[in-house]
Short mmCIF file of C-alpha atoms in Angstrom, two decimals:
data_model
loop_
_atom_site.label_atom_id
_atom_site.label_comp_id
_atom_site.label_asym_id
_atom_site.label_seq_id
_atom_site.Cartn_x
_atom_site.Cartn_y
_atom_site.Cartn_z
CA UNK A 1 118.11 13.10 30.05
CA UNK A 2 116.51 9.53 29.44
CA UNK A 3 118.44 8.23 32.48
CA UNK A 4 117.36 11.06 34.93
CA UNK A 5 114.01 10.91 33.84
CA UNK A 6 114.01 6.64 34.40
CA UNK A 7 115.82 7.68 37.68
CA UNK A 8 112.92 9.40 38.80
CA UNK A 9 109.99 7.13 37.82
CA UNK A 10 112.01 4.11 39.27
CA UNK A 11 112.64 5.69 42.90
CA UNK A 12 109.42 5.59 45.15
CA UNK A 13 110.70 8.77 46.93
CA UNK A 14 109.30 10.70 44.16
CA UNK A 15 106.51 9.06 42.89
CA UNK A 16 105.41 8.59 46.72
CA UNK A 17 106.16 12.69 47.14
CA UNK A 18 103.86 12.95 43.41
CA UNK A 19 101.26 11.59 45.74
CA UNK A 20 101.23 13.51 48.65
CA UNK A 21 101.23 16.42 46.30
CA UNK A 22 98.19 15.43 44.79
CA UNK A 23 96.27 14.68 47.89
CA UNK A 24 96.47 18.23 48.57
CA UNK A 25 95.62 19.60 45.25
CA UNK A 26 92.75 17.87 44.63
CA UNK A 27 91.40 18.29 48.12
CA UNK A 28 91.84 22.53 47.59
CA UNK A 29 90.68 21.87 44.31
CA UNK A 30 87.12 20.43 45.45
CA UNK A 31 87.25 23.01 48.64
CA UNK A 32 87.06 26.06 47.00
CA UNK A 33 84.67 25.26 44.45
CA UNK A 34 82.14 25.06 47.35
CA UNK A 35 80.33 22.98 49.36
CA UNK A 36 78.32 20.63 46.91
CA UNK A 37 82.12 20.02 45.97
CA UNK A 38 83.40 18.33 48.86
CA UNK A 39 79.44 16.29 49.77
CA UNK A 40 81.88 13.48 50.72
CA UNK A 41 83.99 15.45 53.23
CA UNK A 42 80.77 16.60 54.63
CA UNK A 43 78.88 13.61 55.08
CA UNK A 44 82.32 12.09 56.68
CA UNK A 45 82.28 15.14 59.25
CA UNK A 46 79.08 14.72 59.78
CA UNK A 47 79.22 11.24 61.15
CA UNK A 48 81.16 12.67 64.53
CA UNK A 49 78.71 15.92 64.43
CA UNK A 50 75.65 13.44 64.51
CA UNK A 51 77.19 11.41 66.85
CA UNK A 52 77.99 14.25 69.35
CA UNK A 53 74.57 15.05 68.93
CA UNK A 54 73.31 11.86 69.13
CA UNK A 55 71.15 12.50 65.75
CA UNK A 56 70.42 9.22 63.62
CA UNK A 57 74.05 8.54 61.34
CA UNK A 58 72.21 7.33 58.18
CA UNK A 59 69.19 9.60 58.14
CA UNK A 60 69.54 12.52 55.16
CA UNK A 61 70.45 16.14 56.90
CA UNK A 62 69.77 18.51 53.36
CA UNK A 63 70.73 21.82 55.49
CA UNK A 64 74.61 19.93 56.35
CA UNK A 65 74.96 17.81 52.66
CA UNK A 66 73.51 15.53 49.89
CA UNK A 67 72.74 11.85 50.02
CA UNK A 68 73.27 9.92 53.52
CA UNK A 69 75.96 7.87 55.37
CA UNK A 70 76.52 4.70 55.16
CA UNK A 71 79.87 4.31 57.25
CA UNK A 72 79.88 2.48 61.09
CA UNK A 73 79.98 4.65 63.69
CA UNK A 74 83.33 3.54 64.66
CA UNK A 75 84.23 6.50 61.76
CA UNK A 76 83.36 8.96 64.13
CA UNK A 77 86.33 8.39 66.40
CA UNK A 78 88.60 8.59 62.93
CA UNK A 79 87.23 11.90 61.35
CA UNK A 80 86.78 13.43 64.77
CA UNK A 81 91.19 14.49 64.54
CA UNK A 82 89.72 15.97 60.67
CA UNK A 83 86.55 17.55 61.60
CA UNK A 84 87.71 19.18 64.70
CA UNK A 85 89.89 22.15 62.19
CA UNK A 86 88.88 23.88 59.37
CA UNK A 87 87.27 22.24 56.61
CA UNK A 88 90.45 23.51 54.22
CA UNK A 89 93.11 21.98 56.16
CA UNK A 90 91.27 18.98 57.43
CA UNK A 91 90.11 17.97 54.04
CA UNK A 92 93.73 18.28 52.91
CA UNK A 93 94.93 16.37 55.89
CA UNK A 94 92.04 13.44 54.99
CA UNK A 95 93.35 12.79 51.76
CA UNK A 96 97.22 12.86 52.78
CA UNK A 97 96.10 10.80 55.86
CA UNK A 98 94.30 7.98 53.26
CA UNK A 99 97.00 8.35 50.52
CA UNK A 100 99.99 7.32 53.40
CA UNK A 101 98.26 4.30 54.22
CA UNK A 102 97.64 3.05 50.62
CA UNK A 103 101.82 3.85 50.41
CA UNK A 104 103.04 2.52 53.37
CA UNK A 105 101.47 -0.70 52.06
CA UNK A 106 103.20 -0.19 48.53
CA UNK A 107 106.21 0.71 50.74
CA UNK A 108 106.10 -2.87 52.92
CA UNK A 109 105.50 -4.94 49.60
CA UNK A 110 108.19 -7.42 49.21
CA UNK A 111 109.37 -6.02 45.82
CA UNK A 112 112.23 -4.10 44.48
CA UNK A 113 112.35 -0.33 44.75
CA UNK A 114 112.00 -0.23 41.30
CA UNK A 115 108.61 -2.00 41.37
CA UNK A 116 107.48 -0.09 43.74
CA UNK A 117 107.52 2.95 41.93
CA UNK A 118 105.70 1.54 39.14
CA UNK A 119 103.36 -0.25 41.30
CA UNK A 120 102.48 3.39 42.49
CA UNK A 121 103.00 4.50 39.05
CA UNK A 122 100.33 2.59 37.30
CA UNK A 123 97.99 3.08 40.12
CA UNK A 124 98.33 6.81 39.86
CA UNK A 125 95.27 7.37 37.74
CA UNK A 126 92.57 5.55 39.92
CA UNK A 127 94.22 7.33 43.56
CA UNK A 128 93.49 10.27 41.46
CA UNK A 129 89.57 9.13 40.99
CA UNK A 130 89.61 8.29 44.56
CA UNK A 131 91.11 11.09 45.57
CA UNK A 132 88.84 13.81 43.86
CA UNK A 133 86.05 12.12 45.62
CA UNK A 134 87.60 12.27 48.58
CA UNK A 135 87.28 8.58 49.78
CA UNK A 136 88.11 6.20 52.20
CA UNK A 137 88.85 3.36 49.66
CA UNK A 138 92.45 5.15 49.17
CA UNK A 139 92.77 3.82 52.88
CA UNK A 140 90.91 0.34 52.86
CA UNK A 141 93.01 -1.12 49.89
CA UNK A 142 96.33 -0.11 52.11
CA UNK A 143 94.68 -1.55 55.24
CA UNK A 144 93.90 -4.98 53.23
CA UNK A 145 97.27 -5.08 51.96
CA UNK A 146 98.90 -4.22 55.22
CA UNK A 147 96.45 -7.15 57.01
CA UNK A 148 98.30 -9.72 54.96
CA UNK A 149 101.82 -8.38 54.44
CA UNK A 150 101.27 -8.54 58.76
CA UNK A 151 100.65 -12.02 58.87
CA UNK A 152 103.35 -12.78 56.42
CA UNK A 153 105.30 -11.00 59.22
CA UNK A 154 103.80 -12.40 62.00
CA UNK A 155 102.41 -9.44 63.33
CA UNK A 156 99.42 -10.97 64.04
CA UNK A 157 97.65 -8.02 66.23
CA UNK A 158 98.90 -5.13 63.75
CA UNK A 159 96.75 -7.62 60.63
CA UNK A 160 93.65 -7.99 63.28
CA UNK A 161 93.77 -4.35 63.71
CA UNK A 162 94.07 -3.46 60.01
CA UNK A 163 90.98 -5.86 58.98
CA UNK A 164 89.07 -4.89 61.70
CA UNK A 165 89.34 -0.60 61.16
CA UNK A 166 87.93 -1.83 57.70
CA UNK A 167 85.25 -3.62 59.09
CA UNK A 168 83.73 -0.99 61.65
CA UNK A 169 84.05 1.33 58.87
CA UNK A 170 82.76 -0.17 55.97
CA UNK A 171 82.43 -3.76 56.48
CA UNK A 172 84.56 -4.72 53.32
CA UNK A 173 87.77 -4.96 55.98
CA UNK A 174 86.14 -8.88 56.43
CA UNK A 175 87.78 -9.92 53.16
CA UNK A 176 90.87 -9.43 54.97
CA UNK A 177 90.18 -13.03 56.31
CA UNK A 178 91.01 -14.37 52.92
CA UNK A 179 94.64 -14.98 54.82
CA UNK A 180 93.44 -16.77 57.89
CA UNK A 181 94.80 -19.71 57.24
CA UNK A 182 98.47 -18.10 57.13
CA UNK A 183 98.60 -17.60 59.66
CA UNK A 184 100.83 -19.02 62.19
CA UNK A 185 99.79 -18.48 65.72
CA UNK A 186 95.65 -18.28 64.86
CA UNK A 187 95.03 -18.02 68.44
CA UNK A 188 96.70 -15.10 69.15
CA UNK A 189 95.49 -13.76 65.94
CA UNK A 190 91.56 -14.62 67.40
CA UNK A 191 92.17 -13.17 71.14
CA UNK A 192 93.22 -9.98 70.34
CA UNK A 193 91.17 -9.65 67.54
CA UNK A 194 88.14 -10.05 70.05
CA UNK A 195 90.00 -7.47 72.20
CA UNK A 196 90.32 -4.75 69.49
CA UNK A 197 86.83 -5.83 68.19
CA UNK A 198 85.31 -5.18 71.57
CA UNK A 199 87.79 -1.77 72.36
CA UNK A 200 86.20 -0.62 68.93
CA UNK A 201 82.63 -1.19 69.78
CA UNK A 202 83.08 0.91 72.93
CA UNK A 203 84.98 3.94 71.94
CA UNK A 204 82.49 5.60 70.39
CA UNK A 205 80.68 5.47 73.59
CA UNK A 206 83.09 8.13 74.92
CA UNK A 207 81.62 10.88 72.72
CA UNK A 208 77.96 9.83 72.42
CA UNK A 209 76.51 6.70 74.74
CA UNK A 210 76.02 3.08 74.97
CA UNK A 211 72.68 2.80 74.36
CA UNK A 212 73.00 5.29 70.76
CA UNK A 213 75.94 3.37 69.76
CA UNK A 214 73.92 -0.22 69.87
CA UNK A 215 71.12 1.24 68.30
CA UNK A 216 73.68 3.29 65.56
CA UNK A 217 74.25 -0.45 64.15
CA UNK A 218 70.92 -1.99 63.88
CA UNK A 219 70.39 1.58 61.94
CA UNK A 220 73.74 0.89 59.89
CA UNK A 221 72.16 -2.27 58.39
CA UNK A 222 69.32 -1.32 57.71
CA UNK A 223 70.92 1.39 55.67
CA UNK A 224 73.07 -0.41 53.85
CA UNK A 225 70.07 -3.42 53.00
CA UNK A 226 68.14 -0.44 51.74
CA UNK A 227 71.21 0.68 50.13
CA UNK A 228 71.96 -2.62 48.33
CA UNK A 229 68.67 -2.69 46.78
CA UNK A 230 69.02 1.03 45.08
CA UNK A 231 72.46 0.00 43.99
CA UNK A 232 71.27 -2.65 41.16
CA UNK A 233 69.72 0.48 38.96
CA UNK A 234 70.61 -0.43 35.30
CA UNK A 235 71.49 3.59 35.18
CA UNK A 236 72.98 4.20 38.56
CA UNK A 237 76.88 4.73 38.65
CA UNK A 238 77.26 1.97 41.23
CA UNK A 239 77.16 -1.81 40.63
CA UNK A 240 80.32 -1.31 38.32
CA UNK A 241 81.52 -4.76 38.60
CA UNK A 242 81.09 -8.09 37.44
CA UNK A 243 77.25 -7.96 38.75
CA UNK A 244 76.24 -5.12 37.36
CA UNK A 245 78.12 -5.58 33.89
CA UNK A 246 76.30 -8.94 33.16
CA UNK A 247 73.11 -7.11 34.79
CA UNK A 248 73.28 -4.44 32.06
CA UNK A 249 74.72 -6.52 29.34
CA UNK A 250 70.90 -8.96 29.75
CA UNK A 251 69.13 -5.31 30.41
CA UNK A 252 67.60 -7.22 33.86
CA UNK A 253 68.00 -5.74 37.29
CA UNK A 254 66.12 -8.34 39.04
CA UNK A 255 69.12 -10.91 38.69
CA UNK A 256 70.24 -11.29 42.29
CA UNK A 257 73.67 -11.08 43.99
CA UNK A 258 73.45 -14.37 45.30
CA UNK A 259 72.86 -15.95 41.51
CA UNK A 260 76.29 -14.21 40.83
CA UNK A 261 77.63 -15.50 44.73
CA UNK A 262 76.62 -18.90 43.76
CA UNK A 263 79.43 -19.24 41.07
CA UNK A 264 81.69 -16.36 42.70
CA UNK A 265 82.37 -17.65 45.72
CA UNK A 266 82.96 -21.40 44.67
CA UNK A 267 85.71 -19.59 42.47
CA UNK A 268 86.89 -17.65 45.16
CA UNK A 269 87.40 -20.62 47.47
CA UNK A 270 88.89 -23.03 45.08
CA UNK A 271 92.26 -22.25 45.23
CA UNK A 272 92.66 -22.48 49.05
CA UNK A 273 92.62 -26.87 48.21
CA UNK A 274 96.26 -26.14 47.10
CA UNK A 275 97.77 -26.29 50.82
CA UNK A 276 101.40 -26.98 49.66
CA UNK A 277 101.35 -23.92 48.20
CA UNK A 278 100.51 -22.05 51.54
CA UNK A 279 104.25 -21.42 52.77
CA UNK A 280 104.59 -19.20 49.42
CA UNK A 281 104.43 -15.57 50.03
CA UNK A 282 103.98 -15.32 46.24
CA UNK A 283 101.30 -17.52 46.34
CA UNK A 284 99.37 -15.56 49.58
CA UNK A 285 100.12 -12.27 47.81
CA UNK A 286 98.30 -13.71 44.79
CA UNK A 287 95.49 -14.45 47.21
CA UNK A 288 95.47 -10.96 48.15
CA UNK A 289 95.39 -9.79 44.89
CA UNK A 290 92.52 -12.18 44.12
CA UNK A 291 90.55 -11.09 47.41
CA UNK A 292 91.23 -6.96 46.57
CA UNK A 293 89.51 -7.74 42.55
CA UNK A 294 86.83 -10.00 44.01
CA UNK A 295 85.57 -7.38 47.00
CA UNK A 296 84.84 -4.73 44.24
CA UNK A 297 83.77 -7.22 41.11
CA UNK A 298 80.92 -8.83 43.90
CA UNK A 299 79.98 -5.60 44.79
CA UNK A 300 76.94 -3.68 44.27
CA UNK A 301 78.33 -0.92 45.99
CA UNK A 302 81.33 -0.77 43.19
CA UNK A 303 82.00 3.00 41.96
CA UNK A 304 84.46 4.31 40.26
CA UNK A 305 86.40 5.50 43.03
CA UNK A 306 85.92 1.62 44.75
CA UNK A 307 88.40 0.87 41.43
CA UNK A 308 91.56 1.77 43.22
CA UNK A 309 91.38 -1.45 45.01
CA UNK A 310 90.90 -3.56 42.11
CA UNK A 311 93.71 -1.81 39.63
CA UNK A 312 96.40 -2.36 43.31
CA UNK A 313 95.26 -6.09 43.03
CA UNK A 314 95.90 -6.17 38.90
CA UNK A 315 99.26 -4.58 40.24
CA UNK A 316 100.11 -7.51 42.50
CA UNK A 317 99.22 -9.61 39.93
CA UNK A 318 101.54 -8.05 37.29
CA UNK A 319 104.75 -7.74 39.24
CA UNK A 320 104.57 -11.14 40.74
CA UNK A 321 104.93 -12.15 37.09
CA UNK A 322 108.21 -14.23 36.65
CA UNK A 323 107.81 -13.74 32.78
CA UNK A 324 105.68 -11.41 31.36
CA UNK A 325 104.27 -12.39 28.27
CA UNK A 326 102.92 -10.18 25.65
CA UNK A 327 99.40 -11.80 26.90
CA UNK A 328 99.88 -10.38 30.52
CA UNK A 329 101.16 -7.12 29.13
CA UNK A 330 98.35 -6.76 27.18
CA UNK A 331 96.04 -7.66 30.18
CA UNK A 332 97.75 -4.62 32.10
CA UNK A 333 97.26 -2.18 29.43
CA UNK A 334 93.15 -3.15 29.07
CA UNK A 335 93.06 -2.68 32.21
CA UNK A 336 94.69 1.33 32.01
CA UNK A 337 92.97 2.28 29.13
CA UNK A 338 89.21 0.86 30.20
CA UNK A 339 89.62 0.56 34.20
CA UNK A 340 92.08 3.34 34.72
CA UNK A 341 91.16 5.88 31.84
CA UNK A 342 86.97 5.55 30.62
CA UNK A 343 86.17 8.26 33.94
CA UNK A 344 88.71 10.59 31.91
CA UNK A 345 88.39 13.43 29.25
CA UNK A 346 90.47 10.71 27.16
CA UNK A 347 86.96 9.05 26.41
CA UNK A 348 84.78 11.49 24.90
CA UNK A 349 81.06 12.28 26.94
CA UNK A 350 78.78 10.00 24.75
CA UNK A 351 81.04 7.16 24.52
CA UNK A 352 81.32 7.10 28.50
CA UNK A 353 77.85 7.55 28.96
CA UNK A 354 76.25 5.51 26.02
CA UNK A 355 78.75 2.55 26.77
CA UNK A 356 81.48 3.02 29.78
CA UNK A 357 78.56 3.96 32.42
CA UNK A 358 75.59 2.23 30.76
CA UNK A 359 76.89 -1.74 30.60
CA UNK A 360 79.58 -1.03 33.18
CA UNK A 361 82.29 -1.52 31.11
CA UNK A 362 85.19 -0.38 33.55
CA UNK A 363 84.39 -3.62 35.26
CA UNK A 364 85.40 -5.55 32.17
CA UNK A 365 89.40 -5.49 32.33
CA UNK A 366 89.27 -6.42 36.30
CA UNK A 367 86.74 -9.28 35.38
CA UNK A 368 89.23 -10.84 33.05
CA UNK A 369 92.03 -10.29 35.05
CA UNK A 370 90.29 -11.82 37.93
CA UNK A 371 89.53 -14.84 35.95
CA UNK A 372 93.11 -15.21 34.64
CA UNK A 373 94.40 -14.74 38.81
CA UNK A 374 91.61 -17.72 39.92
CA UNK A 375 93.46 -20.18 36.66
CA UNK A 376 96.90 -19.42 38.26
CA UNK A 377 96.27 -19.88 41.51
CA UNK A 378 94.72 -22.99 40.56
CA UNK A 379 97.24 -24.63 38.70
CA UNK A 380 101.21 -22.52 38.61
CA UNK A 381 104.01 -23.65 40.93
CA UNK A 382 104.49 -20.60 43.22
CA UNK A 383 107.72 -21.61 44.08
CA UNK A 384 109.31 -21.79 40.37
CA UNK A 385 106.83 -19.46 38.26
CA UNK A 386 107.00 -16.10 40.41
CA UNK A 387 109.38 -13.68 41.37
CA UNK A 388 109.34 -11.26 44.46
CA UNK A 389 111.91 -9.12 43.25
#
């Protein structure tokens, strides 16, 4: 029984299948308890309605659904296949379309099939939170992976393509420059990333026009400036992340990204000195892992749903580990009980909203790991101290 049971959780077929399943579940779930249930879905649609229409993308429509946009207009041409069918089906076909990308990546990880699994395994819980709300961060952490497992490949215009869908969606994509200088034919990488940059710009033309598309962008930043500036509440449920934790821990909203930048950054950077240790895929999958737990921690956009990034960046971490000490186990389990577990019925109400929510404490376990990534990175031989398989 034992052995069937192992034979299960160690073959990505199923746990892959688990998620597909669940895509589709959660997405009737949240459909047939109404409309305020799937707001997401909504807004998403919404971005090609308003753009047929040629209606501002980041104004608030009450009559259509809550709160307002903040995605590029380059969304419109994605959700258009989704939004063109019933809301039932194309809300279940959203979150299977989000939840392959986020596996194919798993899938094209350099590990053992046994990893895999687990890898999917662990991150179960938080593609559940992301999944419920229906988001496109499911997507965007597969896209980032597949950017640099790409130029590992040298697939240079499939990694262009893959940072750049995340960038004309929701501008996080950029990070997936953290493995520029991987790469081994850059100009190729820059030419058709130009080309695919500029195709993107002008597709959205076809179903609206040039002149609402250039004005759809200087309305994007202004939305997400304003945006920013709501986001560093000390009782909203964004600016979970490193920002917002030390924000809520000193009770003082007025303390600035860029104080946090200052120090982030320089961290961020540091270990990109240590060019011998460029030809190491260990070593630029440990960048990646760095770069997914930094876009969320310097965030003040970080919800709970933005956590599925992090916790598949703890999970490159963790199975790049040639020895796993009881230290780094014990990292991986903070990080599923207090990451993973604090949006769950497993923490009772008060304690999630008198602690968890109020000093941001599902940031914590991503924060340390983060730290603990930056130290190796900075000083482990990637050749000798990790392990692909």
């Amino acid at each position: 029984m034992k052995e069937k049971i192992l034979k299960i959780l160690l073959n990505p077929k199923y746990i892959f299948g688990v998620y597909l399943i669940i895509a589709v579940a959660t997405a009737l779930s949240k459909y047939f308890r109404g409309p305020q249930a799937i707001n997401n879905y909504l807004i998403f649609k919404n971005v090609f309605v308003n753009t047929i229409e040629h209606k501002n993308l980041y104004l608030q429509y009450p009559e259509r659904y809550l709160d307002a946009n903040h995605y590029g207009i380059f969304f419109s041409i994605l959700i258009a296949p989704f939004a063109l069918i019933p809301d039932w089906l194309g809300i279940s076909l959203w979150n299977v379309a989000n939840a392959a990308i986020f596996l194919f990546a798993i899938y094209k990880l350099p590990f053992s099939d046994a990893k895999k699994a687990l890898f999917a395994l662990l991150c179960v819980q938080e593609y559940i939170t992301a999944a419920v709300s229906l988001q496109f961060n499911i997507a965007l952490v597969g896209l980032l992976m597949l950017s640099a497992i790409f130029i590992y490949e040298k697939k240079e215009v499939q990694s262009a393509t893959a940072i750049l869908v995340g960038v004309f969606v929701k501008l996080y994509g950029i990070l997936g420059l953290s493995q520029f200088f991987f790469i081994k034919n850059k100009l190729k990488f820059i030419l058709s990333g130009i080309a695919i940059a500029a195709l993107f710009f002008v597709l959205p033309m076809a179903i609206s026009s040039p002149q609402f598309v250039v004005q759809s962008y200087t309305d994007w930043f202004h939305s997400l400036a304003e945006k920013n500036g709501l986001n560093q509440s000390l009782d909203s449920y964004q600016d979970i992340s490193l920002m917002g934790f030390v924000r809520r821990i000193l009770q003082d909203a007025s303390i600035s990204n860029l104080t946090f930048m200052a120090f982030g950054a320089p961290l961020f950077f540091l270990p990109y000195v240590r060019i011998k240790q460029y030809k190491h895929y260990a070593y630029q999958l440990m960048i990646l892992a760095s770069t997914l737990l930094f876009l969320v921690l310097f965030s003040s956009g970080s919800e709970s749903p933005t956590y599925i990034i992090a916790v598949a960046g703890v999970m490159i971490w963790f199975f790049l580990q040639k020895k796993r000490t009881p230290l780094v186990y014990a990292m991986l389990i903070f990080v599923i009980i207090l990451t993973c577990f604090s949006p769950s019925d497993l923490f009772p109400k008060f304690i999630k909203q008198n602690y968890i929510v109020k000093y941001s404490l599902k940031a914590l376990p991503c924060i340390v790991v983060w730290f603990r990534i930056i130290y190796e990175l900075v000083t482990k031989d990637f050749e000798k101290d990790y392990s692909l398989n």
